[in-house]
Each structure stands twice: as C-alpha cells, then as structure tokens.
Coordinates of C-alpha atoms in Angstrom, one line a residue:
M30 CA -2.4 -10.6 4.5
E31 CA -2.0 -6.8 4.4
M32 CA -4.8 -4.8 6.0
D33 CA -5.7 -1.4 4.6
R34 CA -5.2 1.8 6.6
R35 CA -8.8 1.9 7.8
D36 CA -8.7 -1.7 9.0
A37 CA -5.4 -1.0 10.8
R38 CA -6.8 2.0 12.6
V39 CA -9.9 -0.1 13.7
A40 CA -7.5 -2.9 14.8
A41 CA -5.4 -0.4 16.8
R42 CA -8.6 1.0 18.4
D43 CA -10.0 -2.4 19.2
A44 CA -6.7 -3.6 20.7
Q45 CA -6.7 -0.5 23.0
L46 CA -10.2 -1.1 24.0
A47 CA -9.4 -4.8 24.9
L48 CA -6.3 -3.6 26.9
D49 CA -8.5 -1.1 28.8
V50 CA -11.1 -3.8 29.6
A51 CA -8.3 -6.1 30.7
A52 CA -6.8 -3.5 33.0
A53 CA -10.3 -2.9 34.5
C54 CA -10.8 -6.6 35.1
E55 CA -7.3 -7.3 36.3
G56 CA -8.1 -7.1 40.0
A57 CA -11.3 -9.1 39.7
H58 CA -10.0 -12.3 38.1
G59 CA -6.5 -11.6 36.9
L60 CA -5.7 -11.6 33.2
D61 CA -3.4 -14.2 31.7
E62 CA -0.1 -12.6 30.7
E63 CA -0.1 -14.5 27.5
V64 CA -3.5 -12.8 26.5
R65 CA -2.1 -9.4 27.4
A66 CA 1.0 -10.1 25.3
K67 CA -1.2 -11.1 22.3
L68 CA -3.3 -7.9 22.6
L69 CA -0.2 -5.8 22.6
A70 CA 1.4 -7.6 19.7
N71 CA -1.8 -7.3 17.7
R72 CA -1.8 -3.6 18.3
A73 CA 1.8 -3.5 17.3
E74 CA 0.9 -5.1 14.0
A75 CA -1.8 -2.5 13.5
W76 CA 0.8 0.3 14.1
L77 CA 3.1 -1.4 11.6
Q78 CA 0.4 -1.3 9.0
L79 CA 0.0 2.4 9.6
A80 CA 3.8 2.9 9.5
R81 CA 3.8 4.2 13.1
W82 CA 7.1 2.5 13.8
Q83 CA 7.8 3.9 17.3
Q84 CA 4.4 2.9 18.6
A85 CA 4.7 -0.5 17.0
E86 CA 8.1 -1.1 18.7
E87 CA 6.9 0.0 22.1
D88 CA 3.9 -2.3 22.0
A89 CA 5.9 -5.3 20.7
R90 CA 8.5 -4.8 23.4
A91 CA 5.8 -4.5 26.0
A92 CA 4.3 -7.8 24.7
L93 CA 7.7 -9.4 25.3
E94 CA 7.7 -8.3 28.9
Y95 CA 4.6 -10.4 29.4
D96 CA 5.7 -13.3 27.2
P97 CA 9.4 -13.4 26.4
C98 CA 8.9 -16.5 24.2
F99 CA 6.4 -14.8 21.9
V100 CA 8.3 -15.0 18.5
K101 CA 5.8 -12.9 16.6
A102 CA 6.5 -10.0 19.0
Y103 CA 10.2 -10.2 18.3
V104 CA 9.4 -10.2 14.5
R105 CA 7.3 -7.1 15.1
V106 CA 10.1 -5.4 17.0
A107 CA 12.4 -6.2 14.0
K108 CA 9.9 -4.8 11.5
A109 CA 9.5 -1.6 13.6
C110 CA 13.2 -1.1 13.9
G111 CA 13.6 -1.7 10.2
G112 CA 11.0 1.0 9.6
L113 CA 13.1 3.3 11.8
E114 CA 16.2 2.2 9.9
R115 CA 17.8 0.8 13.1
W116 CA 19.1 -2.3 11.4
D117 CA 21.3 -3.4 14.4
D118 CA 18.3 -3.4 16.7
A119 CA 16.2 -5.3 14.1
M120 CA 18.9 -7.9 13.8
A121 CA 19.2 -8.2 17.6
A122 CA 15.4 -8.8 17.9
L123 CA 15.6 -11.5 15.2
R124 CA 18.5 -13.2 17.0
E125 CA 16.5 -13.3 20.2
A126 CA 13.6 -14.8 18.3
L127 CA 15.9 -17.5 17.0
E128 CA 17.1 -18.3 20.5
V129 CA 13.4 -19.0 21.4
E130 CA 12.6 -20.9 18.2
P131 CA 15.7 -21.7 16.1
A132 CA 13.9 -23.4 13.2
N133 CA 11.3 -20.6 12.6
K134 CA 11.3 -20.1 8.8
E135 CA 9.8 -16.6 9.0
V136 CA 12.5 -15.4 11.3
R137 CA 15.2 -16.9 9.2
A138 CA 13.9 -15.3 6.1
R139 CA 13.7 -11.9 7.8
V140 CA 17.3 -12.3 8.9
V141 CA 18.3 -12.7 5.3
L142 CA 16.2 -9.8 4.3
V143 CA 17.7 -7.5 6.9
R144 CA 21.2 -8.6 5.8
V145 CA 20.4 -7.7 2.2
V146 CA 19.0 -4.3 3.2
V147 CA 22.1 -3.5 5.3
V148 CA 24.4 -4.4 2.4
R149 CA 22.4 -2.1 0.1
V150 CA 22.5 0.7 2.6
V151 CA 26.3 0.4 2.9
V152 CA 26.8 0.3 -0.9
V153 CA 24.6 3.4 -1.3
R154 CA 26.6 5.2 1.4
V155 CA 29.9 4.3 -0.2
V156 CA 28.7 5.6 -3.6
V157 CA 27.5 8.8 -2.0
V158 CA 30.8 9.3 -0.2
R159 CA 32.8 8.8 -3.5
V160 CA 31.0 11.8 -5.2
V161 CA 33.1 15.0 -4.9
V162 CA 31.7 18.3 -5.9
R163 CA 33.8 21.1 -7.4
A164 CA 32.2 24.5 -7.1
S165 CA 33.0 27.8 -8.8
T166 CA 32.3 30.8 -6.5
T167 CA 32.5 34.5 -6.8
A168 CA 34.7 36.6 -4.4
D169 CA 31.8 37.0 -2.0
G170 CA 31.0 33.2 -1.8
E171 CA 28.1 33.0 -4.3
V172 CA 28.1 29.7 -6.0
L173 CA 28.2 30.1 -9.8
A174 CA 28.4 26.4 -10.8
A175 CA 28.9 23.0 -9.2
T176 CA 30.0 19.9 -11.0
R177 CA 30.4 16.3 -9.8
V178 CA 33.8 14.9 -10.5
P179 CA 35.2 11.4 -9.8
C180 CA 37.0 11.0 -6.5
H181 CA 40.5 10.6 -8.1
A182 CA 40.2 13.9 -10.1
T183 CA 40.4 16.6 -7.4

C-alpha cells in the first residue's frame, strides 16, 4: 500500500519522535534492538515514499546494524540504492537478504526486477553510444548544423 506524501512526512516525523523517546529511555530500561531496528526501517520506508533515497538508505542500513536478520531493511536498502541508480549495491543488499531468508518471494521478485532494469540501462547506453553526430562549423567554431548519422557512416 502506497502512502501519499503527507502521510509519508507524518510517518517520518513520528518515527523520529519514537527514536528520540527511545534514546531518552535507553538508560532507564534499555530498548530492545529489534524495536530500534523496526523504527529505523519504518522511517526508511517513509523516506522511500518521499523519494529521499540517501536518507532511506542510511536509516535502512542503521536498522541492519541493530538487526542483521531484518529482511525488510535489506529490501529498503535495495530500493534506496535503486532510486540512486546504484544497481550493484541494490543487488548486493538483495543477495544479503536471500542469505538470511532464501525463500523470500518479495526479495526474489525484486532480484528479477533489478536484473531487468540493469539490462535496460545497458541497452540504452549502447544505443546512445552508437549515435554519432556530424557537425558543420564555421572557421571560428560556430556550429551551423548537426546531424545524427549511423555509426558505420563516418
């Protein structure tokens, strides 16, 4: 279920408030690391909904420091890295998630998705590289016309 931007902002604020309360209470009765991991991962999801990829990645990775078996946090790292177009890092996070939970269907589906995106990115780059531009210029370097020509016709 996608949340709208207002809900995501509220969720991020609420997660921060919960983390602040947890920090204040830490000395009194100690906060469970699993709860801290969930709070950070929830805030990471809110950042993802707001397309704040770097903050989402930081919170998801922090959640994994508290609970290295938290598969949702790995998925959120992967989503954030995907938003930053760091596909190798996204795939690495998904591989780590599969080490924790090899049969997880969401992780397996996301691995396939990342592979498809990477193939598309490579294809687009190849197409762009194959385009050659021939330009006509004046004696002082001013471009008069530029045309795209096939690679083999230089």
